[in-house]
């Protein structure tokens, strides 16, 4: 047996040694490969961790910047626009001189002719409804419009990340635009008050005159009739604004030129360094106009206006002992005119703005808007 084993070893020794050598080299190669593979896995894990950390840092910067823009909007842009709006509407639709005129006519019957008395009452009728419906439309549209602006800004910041912008570059570009372009963009919310308020009120007054021309001061009006009257004035106003021309009350035809004029008026000089911001502003305002002209925005605008009209008329009904029976129109007019005040309160005290923000269809609209912005122009 031993001799046989020795013979086998003698005959096959070379093959056995070669086989053992190959197996040893293979095992060593496998151990080297396994070590290298483990090292590569560790490197990849470290890189992935570093990328996640960098991505989280950029996302945190993005979130902080977006919250800063939102705070500016909530604490400065909309409150300032509402304050200016309240001043303008109160001033342009003031009926105190008309009511004083009627009081003088009561004291001295010769102070007013019958026609003058009738014309004064008619003017009070038109202005009372115009004041409240103008406040309703402007408050609702400003609230929705400013939210569109914030959503568009948030989307652009998100796209900066999606396009692979590194954190440092994003922070530099975003901060620069925040200081200049964001302010100009958000300041567009004041355009209605600073440039278009008189034209807007005139158009609303035309609508109110058309709807109210058949309504006599002695006519009894209950709350359902008041609501229908308000809705008819809104519908008539929108009908007068053909081809979405109502957007021109909110959005300048040439935003960069308007922003340049505002910059010059506020600083006193023309800063050419803002040209890049104006280009970005033009893009953002083009997107804003596309959103405002969309059927989806028209839908939430109409729903919001109807909801606010119902709330306002409900509040009016609380002031009346028999809202179902109603009151003569002449008796209702002072109450109708006073409905504009709560509509124009600052946002944090304005229940109507809070109602609009909490409407499910409004929230859904802005969610879809953020996820699916209109194409860049």
XYZ file of C-alpha atoms in Angstrom:
377
model
C 0.000 0.000 0.000
C 2.800 2.357 0.956
C 4.739 1.396 -2.149
C 1.681 2.044 -4.269
C 1.244 5.529 -2.686
C 4.889 6.317 -3.301
C 4.528 5.267 -6.900
C 1.477 7.452 -7.329
C 3.329 10.443 -5.788
C 6.351 9.836 -7.980
C 4.197 9.679 -11.108
C 1.981 12.660 -10.310
C 4.102 14.862 -8.065
C 4.505 17.633 -10.643
C 0.793 17.781 -11.350
C -0.080 17.834 -7.659
C 2.395 20.623 -6.920
C 1.132 22.676 -9.862
C -2.463 22.152 -8.776
C -1.658 23.196 -5.213
C 0.177 26.245 -6.516
C -2.734 27.263 -8.722
C -5.175 26.763 -5.842
C -2.985 28.861 -3.574
C -2.695 31.666 -6.095
C -6.483 31.516 -6.701
C -7.176 31.686 -2.992
C -4.762 34.607 -2.586
C -6.378 36.386 -5.573
C -9.817 35.776 -4.105
C -8.759 37.187 -0.737
C -7.233 40.224 -2.477
C -10.381 40.720 -4.588
C -12.629 40.328 -1.536
C -10.553 42.864 0.407
C -10.635 45.321 -2.512
C -14.387 44.815 -2.972
C -15.002 45.453 0.717
C -12.817 48.566 0.485
C -14.768 49.825 -2.549
C -18.065 49.193 -0.755
C -16.824 51.204 2.219
C -15.695 54.043 -0.084
C -19.061 54.017 -1.872
C -20.883 54.040 1.455
C -18.782 56.989 2.634
C -19.442 58.848 -0.610
C -23.164 58.137 -0.390
C -23.154 59.367 3.204
C -21.286 62.530 2.189
C -23.734 63.111 -0.708
C -26.709 62.622 1.605
C -25.180 65.035 4.103
C -24.535 67.602 1.371
C -28.039 67.093 -0.026
C -29.552 67.496 3.434
C -27.511 70.671 3.910
C -28.769 72.109 0.620
C -32.350 71.072 1.412
C -32.079 72.748 4.812
C -30.731 75.878 3.143
C -33.577 75.701 0.618
C -36.192 75.241 3.320
C -34.761 78.088 5.390
C -34.697 80.360 2.355
C -38.233 79.418 1.309
C -39.515 80.010 4.841
C -37.804 83.406 4.778
C -39.640 84.284 1.546
C -42.907 83.030 3.010
C -42.397 85.116 6.172
C -41.721 88.210 4.064
C -44.932 87.515 2.197
C -47.042 86.837 5.304
C -45.645 89.630 7.469
C -44.827 92.330 4.938
C -46.076 91.886 1.368
C -49.739 90.989 1.903
C -50.248 93.124 5.057
C -48.770 96.159 3.286
C -50.904 95.561 0.190
C -54.037 95.171 2.338
C -53.231 98.343 4.279
C -52.827 100.361 1.074
C -55.945 98.768 -0.383
C -58.015 99.710 2.656
C -56.834 103.324 2.474
C -57.558 103.622 -1.244
C -61.016 102.025 -1.211
C -62.073 103.969 1.886
C -60.901 107.192 0.289
C -62.289 106.696 -3.214
C -65.649 105.311 -2.092
C -66.258 107.569 0.893
C -69.969 108.344 1.296
C -69.725 110.536 4.409
C -70.166 113.728 2.385
C -73.270 112.257 0.749
C -74.831 111.256 4.063
C -74.031 114.719 5.493
C -75.791 116.194 2.481
C -78.924 114.158 3.249
C -78.808 115.181 6.911
C -78.696 118.832 5.934
C -81.672 118.228 3.692
C -83.613 116.829 6.638
C -82.857 119.873 8.743
C -83.568 122.321 5.928
C -86.022 121.036 3.323
C -84.955 123.772 0.927
C -81.328 122.587 0.958
C -82.068 119.775 -1.520
C -84.480 119.551 -4.427
C -86.340 116.237 -4.838
C -84.082 115.349 -7.775
C -80.921 116.167 -5.805
C -82.166 114.018 -2.945
C -82.945 111.141 -5.313
C -79.553 111.418 -7.059
C -77.753 111.487 -3.705
C -79.525 108.316 -2.556
C -78.729 106.618 -5.864
C -75.048 107.506 -5.495
C -75.030 106.127 -1.950
C -76.673 102.927 -3.212
C -74.090 102.424 -5.954
C -71.094 103.342 -3.793
C -72.170 101.186 -0.836
C -72.330 98.033 -2.941
C -69.273 99.005 -4.987
C -67.245 99.492 -1.809
C -68.083 96.086 -0.364
C -67.869 94.095 -3.597
C -64.600 95.830 -4.575
C -63.167 94.969 -1.158
C -64.350 91.387 -1.556
C -62.819 90.930 -5.021
C -59.542 92.710 -4.257
C -58.978 90.931 -0.925
C -59.716 87.519 -2.452
C -57.561 88.045 -5.536
C -54.636 89.520 -3.616
C -54.698 86.603 -1.193
C -54.715 84.041 -4.022
C -52.231 85.996 -6.150
C -49.607 86.352 -3.426
C -49.861 82.624 -2.708
C -49.195 81.965 -6.412
C -46.059 84.116 -6.149
C -44.744 82.206 -3.129
C -45.456 78.859 -4.811
C -43.606 79.894 -7.965
C -40.596 81.050 -5.929
C -40.570 77.804 -3.971
C -40.725 75.789 -7.165
C -37.770 77.652 -8.677
C -35.673 76.979 -5.592
C -36.574 73.298 -5.830
C -35.574 73.209 -9.507
C -32.163 74.632 -8.595
C -31.566 71.487 -6.543
C -33.078 69.149 -9.140
C -30.715 70.525 -11.789
C -27.753 69.577 -9.626
C -26.753 73.019 -8.435
C -24.200 72.624 -5.646
C -25.002 73.990 -2.227
C -22.581 76.900 -2.210
C -23.692 78.105 -5.624
C -27.366 77.718 -4.702
C -26.891 79.674 -1.515
C -25.036 82.483 -3.303
C -27.512 82.781 -6.182
C -30.584 82.422 -3.996
C -29.399 84.967 -1.441
C -28.596 87.460 -4.193
C -31.989 87.052 -5.815
C -33.678 87.125 -2.423
C -32.277 90.543 -1.696
C -33.216 92.005 -5.067
C -35.429 89.958 -7.363
C -37.605 88.466 -4.635
C -38.395 91.892 -3.268
C -39.302 93.186 -6.718
C -41.373 90.092 -7.465
C -43.328 90.193 -4.209
C -43.745 93.964 -4.489
C -45.897 93.348 -7.587
C -48.732 92.652 -5.147
C -48.933 96.423 -4.679
C -49.510 97.091 -8.390
C -53.311 97.010 -8.057
C -53.239 99.676 -5.344
C -50.490 101.887 -6.718
C -51.450 101.931 -10.396
C -54.816 100.318 -11.108
C -57.108 101.005 -8.163
C -59.031 103.862 -9.797
C -59.581 101.927 -13.036
C -60.594 98.852 -11.031
C -63.117 100.741 -8.877
C -64.550 102.489 -11.945
C -65.146 99.137 -13.645
C -66.703 97.662 -10.496
C -68.931 100.723 -10.197
C -70.117 100.187 -13.773
C -71.049 96.619 -12.858
C -72.864 97.738 -9.689
C -74.777 100.438 -11.591
C -75.911 97.888 -14.170
C -77.151 95.395 -11.557
C -78.752 97.945 -9.209
C -80.481 100.153 -11.778
C -83.816 98.321 -11.373
C -83.649 98.108 -7.566
C -85.592 100.824 -5.768
C -84.703 102.180 -2.340
C -88.083 101.142 -0.940
C -87.765 97.535 -2.164
C -87.612 94.901 0.578
C -84.463 92.787 0.363
C -83.785 89.651 2.381
C -80.361 88.051 2.732
C -80.823 85.690 -0.217
C -81.578 88.681 -2.420
C -78.576 90.583 -1.096
C -76.353 87.566 -1.822
C -77.712 87.250 -5.358
C -77.150 90.973 -5.913
C -73.521 90.708 -4.781
C -72.921 87.667 -6.986
C -74.533 89.395 -9.960
C -72.231 92.400 -9.518
C -69.211 90.074 -9.420
C -70.395 88.210 -12.528
C -71.100 91.468 -14.371
C -67.665 92.819 -13.451
C -65.940 89.682 -14.737
C -68.082 89.859 -17.863
C -66.796 93.367 -18.518
C -63.217 92.024 -18.253
C -63.098 90.163 -21.550
C -60.216 87.838 -22.452
C -59.024 87.702 -18.834
C -58.289 91.430 -18.883
C -58.903 91.459 -15.097
C -55.344 90.107 -14.821
C -54.098 93.528 -15.925
C -55.341 94.940 -12.615
C -52.823 92.694 -10.846
C -49.930 92.185 -13.265
C -48.068 94.975 -15.112
C -47.776 94.569 -18.874
C -44.011 95.117 -18.599
C -42.890 93.995 -15.106
C -39.160 94.856 -15.502
C -39.973 98.422 -16.545
C -42.430 98.782 -13.670
C -39.881 97.328 -11.215
C -37.198 99.658 -12.557
C -39.481 102.658 -12.007
C -40.250 101.464 -8.479
C -36.524 100.998 -7.769
C -35.731 104.475 -9.040
C -38.572 106.042 -7.048
C -37.471 104.314 -3.838
C -33.686 104.722 -4.159
C -33.478 107.818 -6.336
C -31.055 106.304 -8.869
C -30.992 103.736 -11.663
C -29.030 100.657 -10.554
C -27.839 98.730 -13.622
C -26.672 95.863 -11.379
C -30.318 94.841 -11.058
C -30.604 93.915 -14.755
C -30.121 90.185 -14.097
C -32.805 90.322 -11.410
C -35.167 92.038 -13.857
C -34.631 89.244 -16.386
C -35.518 86.707 -13.723
C -38.442 88.876 -12.656
C -39.786 88.892 -16.210
C -39.660 85.098 -16.284
C -41.427 84.772 -12.916
C -44.136 87.256 -13.865
C -44.693 85.463 -17.185
C -45.267 82.246 -15.259
C -47.575 84.104 -12.870
C -49.669 85.426 -15.761
C -49.956 81.906 -17.210
C -51.202 80.586 -13.850
C -53.728 83.398 -13.386
C -55.094 82.830 -16.901
C -55.573 79.091 -16.339
C -58.982 77.451 -15.976
C -57.893 75.914 -12.673
C -57.146 79.314 -11.162
C -60.409 80.706 -12.514
C -62.181 77.838 -10.761
C -60.680 78.509 -7.309
C -61.147 82.249 -7.785
C -64.874 81.822 -8.450
C -65.275 79.343 -5.589
C -63.406 81.628 -3.192
C -65.434 84.693 -4.189
C -68.703 82.835 -3.731
C -67.601 81.492 -0.350
C -66.603 84.958 0.862
C -69.849 86.468 -0.479
C -71.833 83.884 1.497
C -69.850 84.583 4.689
C -70.206 88.361 4.316
C -73.965 88.196 3.734
C -74.312 85.758 6.635
C -72.569 88.310 8.863
C -74.976 90.948 7.582
C -77.913 88.720 8.473
C -76.706 88.508 12.081
C -77.175 92.286 12.368
C -80.832 92.090 11.293
C -83.650 90.965 13.573
C -85.678 89.369 10.762
C -83.149 88.462 8.017
C -85.701 86.219 6.266
C -88.142 89.105 5.806
C -85.423 91.610 5.025
C -85.418 95.386 5.161
C -85.967 98.224 2.711
C -82.882 98.699 0.544
C -82.411 102.262 1.869
C -82.176 100.870 5.433
C -79.707 98.189 4.380
C -77.282 100.487 2.572
C -75.285 101.730 5.623
C -74.853 98.145 6.805
C -73.797 97.007 3.326
C -71.180 99.768 3.137
C -69.719 98.834 6.530
C -69.156 95.229 5.410
C -65.972 96.316 3.626
C -64.082 97.036 6.866
C -63.607 93.429 8.064
C -62.786 92.399 4.485
C -59.811 94.779 4.469
C -58.317 93.915 7.854
C -54.668 92.836 8.042
C -54.156 89.130 7.212
C -53.499 87.866 10.754
C -56.837 89.370 11.878
C -58.741 88.802 8.644
C -61.030 85.796 8.996
C -61.885 85.922 5.290
C -58.266 85.368 4.239
C -58.057 82.478 6.696
C -61.250 80.985 5.239
C -59.806 81.135 1.719
C -56.536 79.537 2.814
C -58.353 76.682 4.542
C -60.590 75.768 1.594
C -59.639 72.210 0.476
C -59.889 73.046 -3.226
C -57.554 76.007 -2.751
C -54.984 73.887 -0.907
C -55.229 71.221 -3.616
C -54.699 73.802 -6.344
C -51.451 75.057 -4.803
C -50.230 71.519 -4.190
C -50.676 70.658 -7.865
C -49.239 74.020 -8.893
C -46.048 73.364 -6.934
C -45.729 69.852 -8.395
C -46.561 70.806 -11.981
C -45.528 74.355 -12.803
C -46.309 75.867 -16.204
C -43.480 75.628 -18.756
C -40.778 78.275 -18.607
C -41.127 81.022 -21.193
